[in-house]
PDB file of C-alpha atoms in Angstrom:
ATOM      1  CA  UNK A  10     106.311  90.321 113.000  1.00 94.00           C
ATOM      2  CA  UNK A  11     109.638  88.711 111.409  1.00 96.00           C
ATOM      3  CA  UNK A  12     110.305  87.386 107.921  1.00 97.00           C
ATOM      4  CA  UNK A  13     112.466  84.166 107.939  1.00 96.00           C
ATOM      5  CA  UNK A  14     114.242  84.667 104.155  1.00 95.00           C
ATOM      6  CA  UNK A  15     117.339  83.246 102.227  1.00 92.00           C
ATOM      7  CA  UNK A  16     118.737  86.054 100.056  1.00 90.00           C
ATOM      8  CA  UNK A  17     119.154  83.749  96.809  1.00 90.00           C
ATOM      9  CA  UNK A  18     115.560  82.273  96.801  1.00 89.00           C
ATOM     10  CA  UNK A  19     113.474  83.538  94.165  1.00 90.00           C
ATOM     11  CA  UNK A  20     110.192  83.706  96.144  1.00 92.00           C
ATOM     12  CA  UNK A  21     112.083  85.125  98.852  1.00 93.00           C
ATOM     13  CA  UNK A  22     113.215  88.067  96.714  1.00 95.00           C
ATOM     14  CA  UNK A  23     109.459  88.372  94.909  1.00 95.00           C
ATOM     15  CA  UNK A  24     108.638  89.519  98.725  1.00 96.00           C
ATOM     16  CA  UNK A  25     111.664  91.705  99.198  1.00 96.00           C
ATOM     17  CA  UNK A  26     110.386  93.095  95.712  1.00 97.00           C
ATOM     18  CA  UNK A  27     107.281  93.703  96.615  1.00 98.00           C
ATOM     19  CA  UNK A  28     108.695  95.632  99.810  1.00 97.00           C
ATOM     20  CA  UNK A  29     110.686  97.823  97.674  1.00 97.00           C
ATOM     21  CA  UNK A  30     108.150  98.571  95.765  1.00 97.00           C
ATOM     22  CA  UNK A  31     105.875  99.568  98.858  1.00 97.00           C
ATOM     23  CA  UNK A  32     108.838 101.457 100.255  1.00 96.00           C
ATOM     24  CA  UNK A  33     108.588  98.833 103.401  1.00 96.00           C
ATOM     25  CA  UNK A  34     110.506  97.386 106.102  1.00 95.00           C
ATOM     26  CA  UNK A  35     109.976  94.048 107.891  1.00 96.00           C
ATOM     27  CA  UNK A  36     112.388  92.593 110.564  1.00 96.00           C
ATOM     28  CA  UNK A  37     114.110  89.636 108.841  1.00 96.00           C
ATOM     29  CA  UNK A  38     116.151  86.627 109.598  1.00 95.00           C
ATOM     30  CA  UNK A  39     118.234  84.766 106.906  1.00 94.00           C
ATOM     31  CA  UNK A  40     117.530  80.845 106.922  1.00 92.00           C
ATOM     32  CA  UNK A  41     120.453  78.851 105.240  1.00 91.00           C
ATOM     33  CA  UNK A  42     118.190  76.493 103.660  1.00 86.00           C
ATOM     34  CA  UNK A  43     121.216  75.033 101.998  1.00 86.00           C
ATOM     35  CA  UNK A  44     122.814  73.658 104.863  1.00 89.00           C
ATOM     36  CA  UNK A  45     118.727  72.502 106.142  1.00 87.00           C
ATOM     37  CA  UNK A  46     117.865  75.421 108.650  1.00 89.00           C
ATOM     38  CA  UNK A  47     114.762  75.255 107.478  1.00 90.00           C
ATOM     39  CA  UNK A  48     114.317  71.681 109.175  1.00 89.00           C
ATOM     40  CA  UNK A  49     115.270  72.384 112.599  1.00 91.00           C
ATOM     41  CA  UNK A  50     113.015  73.565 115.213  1.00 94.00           C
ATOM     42  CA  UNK A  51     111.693  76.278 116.272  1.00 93.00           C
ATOM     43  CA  UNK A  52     111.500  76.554 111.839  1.00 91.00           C
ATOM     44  CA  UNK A  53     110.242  73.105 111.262  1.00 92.00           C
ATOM     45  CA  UNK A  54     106.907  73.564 113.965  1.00 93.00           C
ATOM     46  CA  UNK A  55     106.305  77.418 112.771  1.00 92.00           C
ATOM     47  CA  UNK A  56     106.281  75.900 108.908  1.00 92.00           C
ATOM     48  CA  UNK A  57     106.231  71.826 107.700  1.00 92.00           C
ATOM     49  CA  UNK A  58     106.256  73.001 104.294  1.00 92.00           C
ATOM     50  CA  UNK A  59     110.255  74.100 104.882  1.00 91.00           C
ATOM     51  CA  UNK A  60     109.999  76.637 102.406  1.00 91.00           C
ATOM     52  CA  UNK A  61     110.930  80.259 102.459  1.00 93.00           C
ATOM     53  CA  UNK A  62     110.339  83.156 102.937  1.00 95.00           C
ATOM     54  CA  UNK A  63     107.343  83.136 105.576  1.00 96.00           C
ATOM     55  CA  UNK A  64     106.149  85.177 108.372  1.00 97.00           C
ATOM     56  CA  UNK A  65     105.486  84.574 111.925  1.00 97.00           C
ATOM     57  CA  UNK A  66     103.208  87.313 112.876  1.00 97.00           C
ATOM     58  CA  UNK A  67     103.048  88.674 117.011  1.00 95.00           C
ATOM     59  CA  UNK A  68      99.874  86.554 117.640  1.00 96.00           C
ATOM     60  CA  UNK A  69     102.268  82.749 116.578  1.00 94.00           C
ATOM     61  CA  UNK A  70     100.022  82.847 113.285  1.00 96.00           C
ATOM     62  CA  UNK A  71     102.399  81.806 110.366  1.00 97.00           C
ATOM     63  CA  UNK A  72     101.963  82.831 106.763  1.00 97.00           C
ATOM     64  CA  UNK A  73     103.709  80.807 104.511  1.00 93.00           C
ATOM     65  CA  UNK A  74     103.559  81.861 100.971  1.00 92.00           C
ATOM     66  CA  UNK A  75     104.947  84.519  99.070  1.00 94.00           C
ATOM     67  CA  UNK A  76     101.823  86.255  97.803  1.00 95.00           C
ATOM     68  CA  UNK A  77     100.085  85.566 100.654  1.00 96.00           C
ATOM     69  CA  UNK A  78     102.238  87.698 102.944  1.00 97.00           C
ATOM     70  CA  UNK A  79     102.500  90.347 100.203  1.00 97.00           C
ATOM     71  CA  UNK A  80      98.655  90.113 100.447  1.00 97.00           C
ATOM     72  CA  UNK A  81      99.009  90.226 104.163  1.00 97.00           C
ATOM     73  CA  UNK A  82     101.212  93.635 104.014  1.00 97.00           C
ATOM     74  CA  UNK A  83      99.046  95.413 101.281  1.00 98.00           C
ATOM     75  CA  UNK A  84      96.202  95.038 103.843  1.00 96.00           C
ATOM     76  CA  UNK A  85      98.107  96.985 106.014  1.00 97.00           C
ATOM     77  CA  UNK A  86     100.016  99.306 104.111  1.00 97.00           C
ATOM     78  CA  UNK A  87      97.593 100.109 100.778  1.00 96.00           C
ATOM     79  CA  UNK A  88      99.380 102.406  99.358  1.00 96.00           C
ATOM     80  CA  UNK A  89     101.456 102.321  97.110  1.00 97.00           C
ATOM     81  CA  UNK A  90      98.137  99.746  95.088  1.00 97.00           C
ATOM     82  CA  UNK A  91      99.724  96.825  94.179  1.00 98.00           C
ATOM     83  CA  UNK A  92      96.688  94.322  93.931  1.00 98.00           C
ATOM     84  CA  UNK A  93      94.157  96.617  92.571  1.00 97.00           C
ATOM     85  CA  UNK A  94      91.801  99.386  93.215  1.00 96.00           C
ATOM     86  CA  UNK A  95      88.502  97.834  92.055  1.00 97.00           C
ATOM     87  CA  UNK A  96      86.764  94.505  91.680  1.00 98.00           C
ATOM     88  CA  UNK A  97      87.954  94.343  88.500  1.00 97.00           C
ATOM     89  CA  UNK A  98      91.431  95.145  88.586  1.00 97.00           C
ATOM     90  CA  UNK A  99      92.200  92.780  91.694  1.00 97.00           C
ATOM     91  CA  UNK A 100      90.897  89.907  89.407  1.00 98.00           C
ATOM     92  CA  UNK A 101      93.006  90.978  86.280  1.00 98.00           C
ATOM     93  CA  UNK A 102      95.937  91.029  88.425  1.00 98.00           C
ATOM     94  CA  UNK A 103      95.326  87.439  90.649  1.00 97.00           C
ATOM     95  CA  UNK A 104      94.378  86.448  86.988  1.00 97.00           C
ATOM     96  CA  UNK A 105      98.005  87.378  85.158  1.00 98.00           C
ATOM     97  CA  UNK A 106      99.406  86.369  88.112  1.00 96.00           C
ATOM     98  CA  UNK A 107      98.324  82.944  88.018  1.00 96.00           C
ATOM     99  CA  UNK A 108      98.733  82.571  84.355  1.00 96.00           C
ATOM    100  CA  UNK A 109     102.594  83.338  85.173  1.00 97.00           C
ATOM    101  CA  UNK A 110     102.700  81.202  87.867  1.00 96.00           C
ATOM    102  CA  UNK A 111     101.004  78.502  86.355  1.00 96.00           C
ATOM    103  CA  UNK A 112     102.189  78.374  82.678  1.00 96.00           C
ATOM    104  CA  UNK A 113     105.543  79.641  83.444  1.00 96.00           C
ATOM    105  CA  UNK A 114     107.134  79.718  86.912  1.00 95.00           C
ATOM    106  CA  UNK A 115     106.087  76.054  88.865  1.00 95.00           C
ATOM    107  CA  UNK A 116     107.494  74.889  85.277  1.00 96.00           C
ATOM    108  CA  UNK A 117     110.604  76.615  85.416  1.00 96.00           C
ATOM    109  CA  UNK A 118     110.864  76.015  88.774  1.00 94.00           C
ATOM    110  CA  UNK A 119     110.675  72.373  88.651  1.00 95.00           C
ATOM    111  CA  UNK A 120     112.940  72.557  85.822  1.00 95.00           C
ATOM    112  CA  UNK A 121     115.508  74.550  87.663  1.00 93.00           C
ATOM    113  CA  UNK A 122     115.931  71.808  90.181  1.00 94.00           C
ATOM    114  CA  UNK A 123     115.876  69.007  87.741  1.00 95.00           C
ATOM    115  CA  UNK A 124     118.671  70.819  86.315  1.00 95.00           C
ATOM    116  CA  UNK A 125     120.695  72.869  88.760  1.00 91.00           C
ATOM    117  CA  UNK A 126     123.308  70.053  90.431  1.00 92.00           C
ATOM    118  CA  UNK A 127     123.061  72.092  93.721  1.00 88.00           C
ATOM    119  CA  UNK A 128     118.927  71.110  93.735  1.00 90.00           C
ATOM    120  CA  UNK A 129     120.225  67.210  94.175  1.00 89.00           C
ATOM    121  CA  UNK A 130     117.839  65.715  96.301  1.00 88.00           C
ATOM    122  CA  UNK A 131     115.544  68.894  96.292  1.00 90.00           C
ATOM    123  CA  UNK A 132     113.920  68.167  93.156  1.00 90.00           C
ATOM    124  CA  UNK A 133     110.532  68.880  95.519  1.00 89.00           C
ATOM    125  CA  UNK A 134     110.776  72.166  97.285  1.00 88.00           C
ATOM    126  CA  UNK A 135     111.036  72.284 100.965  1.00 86.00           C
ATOM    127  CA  UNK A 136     112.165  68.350 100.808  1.00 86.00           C
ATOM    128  CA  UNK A 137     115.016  66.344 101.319  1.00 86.00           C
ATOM    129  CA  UNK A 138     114.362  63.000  99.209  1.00 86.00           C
ATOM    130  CA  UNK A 139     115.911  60.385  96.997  1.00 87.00           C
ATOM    131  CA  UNK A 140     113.622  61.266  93.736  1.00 92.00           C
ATOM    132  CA  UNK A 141     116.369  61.696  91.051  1.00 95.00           C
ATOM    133  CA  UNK A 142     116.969  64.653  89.004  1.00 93.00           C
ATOM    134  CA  UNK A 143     114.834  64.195  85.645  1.00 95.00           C
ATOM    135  CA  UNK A 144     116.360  65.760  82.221  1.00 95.00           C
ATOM    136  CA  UNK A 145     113.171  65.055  81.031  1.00 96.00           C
ATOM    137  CA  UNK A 146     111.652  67.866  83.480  1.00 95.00           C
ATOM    138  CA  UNK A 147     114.179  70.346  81.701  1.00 96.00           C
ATOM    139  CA  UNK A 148     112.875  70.084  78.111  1.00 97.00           C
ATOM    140  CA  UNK A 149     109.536  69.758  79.368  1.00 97.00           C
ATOM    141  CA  UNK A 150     109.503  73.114  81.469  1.00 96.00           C
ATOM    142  CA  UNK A 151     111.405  75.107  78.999  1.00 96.00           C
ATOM    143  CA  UNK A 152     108.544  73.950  75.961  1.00 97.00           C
ATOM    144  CA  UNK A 153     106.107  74.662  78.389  1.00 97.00           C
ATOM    145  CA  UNK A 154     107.367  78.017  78.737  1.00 97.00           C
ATOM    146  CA  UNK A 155     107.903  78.717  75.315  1.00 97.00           C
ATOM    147  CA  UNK A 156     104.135  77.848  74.569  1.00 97.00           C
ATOM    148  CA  UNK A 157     103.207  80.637  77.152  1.00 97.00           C
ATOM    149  CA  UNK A 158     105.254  83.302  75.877  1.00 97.00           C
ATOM    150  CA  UNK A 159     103.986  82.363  72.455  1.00 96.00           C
ATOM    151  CA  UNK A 160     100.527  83.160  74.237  1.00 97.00           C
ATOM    152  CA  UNK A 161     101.218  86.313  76.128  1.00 97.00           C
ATOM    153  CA  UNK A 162     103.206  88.080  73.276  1.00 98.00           C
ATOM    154  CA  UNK A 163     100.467  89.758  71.578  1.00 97.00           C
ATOM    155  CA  UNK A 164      99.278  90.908  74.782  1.00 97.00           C
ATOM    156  CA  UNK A 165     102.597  92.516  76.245  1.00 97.00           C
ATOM    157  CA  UNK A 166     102.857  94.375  72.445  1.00 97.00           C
ATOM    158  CA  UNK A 167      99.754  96.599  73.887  1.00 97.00           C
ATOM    159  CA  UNK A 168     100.397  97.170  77.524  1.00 97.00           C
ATOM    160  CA  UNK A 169     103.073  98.632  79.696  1.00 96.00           C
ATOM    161  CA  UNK A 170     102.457  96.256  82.252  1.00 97.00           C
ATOM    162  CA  UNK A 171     101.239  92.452  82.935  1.00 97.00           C
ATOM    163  CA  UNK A 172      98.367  93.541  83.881  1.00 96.00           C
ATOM    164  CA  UNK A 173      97.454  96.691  81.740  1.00 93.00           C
ATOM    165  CA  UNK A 174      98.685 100.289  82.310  1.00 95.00           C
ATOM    166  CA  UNK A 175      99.813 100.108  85.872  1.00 96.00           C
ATOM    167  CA  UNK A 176     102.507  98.500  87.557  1.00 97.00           C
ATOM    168  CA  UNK A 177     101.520  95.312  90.035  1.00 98.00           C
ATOM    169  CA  UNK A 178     102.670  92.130  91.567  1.00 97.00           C
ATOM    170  CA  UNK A 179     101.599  90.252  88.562  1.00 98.00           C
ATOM    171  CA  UNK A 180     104.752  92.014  87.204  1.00 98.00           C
ATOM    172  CA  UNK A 181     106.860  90.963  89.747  1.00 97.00           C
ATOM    173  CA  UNK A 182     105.667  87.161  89.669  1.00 97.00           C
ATOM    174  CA  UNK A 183     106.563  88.050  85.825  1.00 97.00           C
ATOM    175  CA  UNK A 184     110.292  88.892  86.115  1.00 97.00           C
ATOM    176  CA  UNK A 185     110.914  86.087  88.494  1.00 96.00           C
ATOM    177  CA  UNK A 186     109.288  83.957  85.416  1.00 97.00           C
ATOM    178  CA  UNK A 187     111.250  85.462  82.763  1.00 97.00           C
ATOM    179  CA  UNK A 188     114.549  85.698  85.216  1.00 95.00           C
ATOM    180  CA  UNK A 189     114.219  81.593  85.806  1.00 95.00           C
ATOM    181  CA  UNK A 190     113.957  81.261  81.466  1.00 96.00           C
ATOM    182  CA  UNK A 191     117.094  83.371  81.098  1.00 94.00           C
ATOM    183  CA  UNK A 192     118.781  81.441  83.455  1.00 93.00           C
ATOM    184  CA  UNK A 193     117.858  78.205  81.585  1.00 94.00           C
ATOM    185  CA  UNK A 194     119.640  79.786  78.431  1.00 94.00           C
ATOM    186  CA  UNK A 195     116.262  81.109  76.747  1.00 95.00           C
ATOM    187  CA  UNK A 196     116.369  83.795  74.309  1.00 95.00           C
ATOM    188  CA  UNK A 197     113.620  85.357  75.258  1.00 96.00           C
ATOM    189  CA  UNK A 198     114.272  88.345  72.398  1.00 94.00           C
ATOM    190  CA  UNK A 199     114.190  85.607  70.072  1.00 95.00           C
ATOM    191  CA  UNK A 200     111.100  84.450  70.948  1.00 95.00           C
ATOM    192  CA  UNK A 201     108.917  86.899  72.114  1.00 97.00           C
ATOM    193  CA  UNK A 202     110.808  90.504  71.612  1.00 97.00           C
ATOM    194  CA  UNK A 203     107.547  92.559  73.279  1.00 98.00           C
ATOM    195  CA  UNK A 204     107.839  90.201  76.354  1.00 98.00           C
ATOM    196  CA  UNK A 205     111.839  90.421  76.104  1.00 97.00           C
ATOM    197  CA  UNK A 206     110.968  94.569  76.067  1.00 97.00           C
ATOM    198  CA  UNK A 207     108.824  94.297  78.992  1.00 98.00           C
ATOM    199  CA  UNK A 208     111.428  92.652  80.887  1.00 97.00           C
ATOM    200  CA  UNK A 209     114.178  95.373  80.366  1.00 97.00           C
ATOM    201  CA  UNK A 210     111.920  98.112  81.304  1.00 96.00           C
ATOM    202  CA  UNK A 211     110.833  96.839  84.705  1.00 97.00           C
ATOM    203  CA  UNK A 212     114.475  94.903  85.295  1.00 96.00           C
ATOM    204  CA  UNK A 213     115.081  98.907  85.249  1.00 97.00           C
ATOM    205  CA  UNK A 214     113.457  99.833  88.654  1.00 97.00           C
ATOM    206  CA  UNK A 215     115.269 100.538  91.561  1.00 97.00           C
ATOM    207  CA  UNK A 216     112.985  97.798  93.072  1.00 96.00           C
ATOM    208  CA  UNK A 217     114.644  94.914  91.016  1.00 95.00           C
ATOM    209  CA  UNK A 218     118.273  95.668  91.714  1.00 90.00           C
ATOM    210  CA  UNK A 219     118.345  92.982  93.945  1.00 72.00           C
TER     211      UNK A 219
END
């Protein structure tokens, strides 16, 4: 198997996280998806989406998102448990996780290249297009994200963890979140100081010094 990656991407480095975390290593090959690498073959054929990271497995199958190959390598390599022991804790997890992604990251995200000059005709990942970079998306994201952590800050005030006592990927979609709020000049302390808390202690890990 091979990762295709580009070291600044954020869901690129949620996988190489998630590797740390699992004490793994996958063969890997940087993509410059800033100068389009993405879009030339054999990359645009393996994966039309054009995003990174994804991985072509021995067999030509392609996985192309970056849970799903984080899925992919828990299956093979359980421990260390990152997506649960039991029924229930797998669907605590994929249920923070989503709540992070959904309330919080695609926000950011789409506010980070409505914002970002570099994103200039990549407001829509994986594209090249003439859509226009929207201010509007900015605000938007950013109150959209300030609504969530308004929602989650009770809950981080009684658990280590996204997802309760135990460390999983819903924490790692988590600091990607937070990271993409701090870089739009949110004070997170300000406005949620247990979420803000949170964020230091798993910023901490050896896992996150990326």
């Amino acid at each position: 198997m091979k990762l295709y990656d580009f070291g600044p991407a954020a869901n690129a480095q949620r996988v190489r996280v998630f590797l740390a975390e699992k004490g793994l290593e996958v063969p890997t090959e940087q993509l410059n998806v800033r100068e389009d690498a993405q879009f030339a073959e054999p990359f645009t054929s393996m994966n039309p989406f054009h995003c990174v990271p994804f991985l072509a497995l021995d067999d030509g199958t392609v996985i192309a998102e970056s849970m799903s190959i984080c899925r992919y390598l828990e299956e093979l390599h359980p421990e260390p448990v990152l997506f649960g022991r039991t029924a229930e804790e797998r669907a605590v997890i994929d249920m923070w996780m989503r709540r992070f992604e959904l309330d919080g990251f695609i926000p950011l995200l789409h506010a980070m290249r409505n914002h970002v000059p570099t994103f200039a005709g990549r407001v829509v990942p994986g594209t090249r297009t003439d859509l226009p970079q929207l201010p509007a998306m900015v605000t938007r994201g950013k109150e959209m994200m300030e609504i969530f952590l308004g929602r989650i800050e009770a809950h981080m005030a009684r658990n280590e963890f996204v997802a309760g006592p135990a460390f999983s990927v819903a924490d790692i979609t988590g600091f990607f979140t937070l990271r993409l709020a701090t870089a739009l000049q949110m004070d997170i302390g300000v406005i949620a100081p247990a979420v803000a808390a949170w964020f230091a202690r798993v910023s901490a890990r050896p896992a996150f010094q990326l």
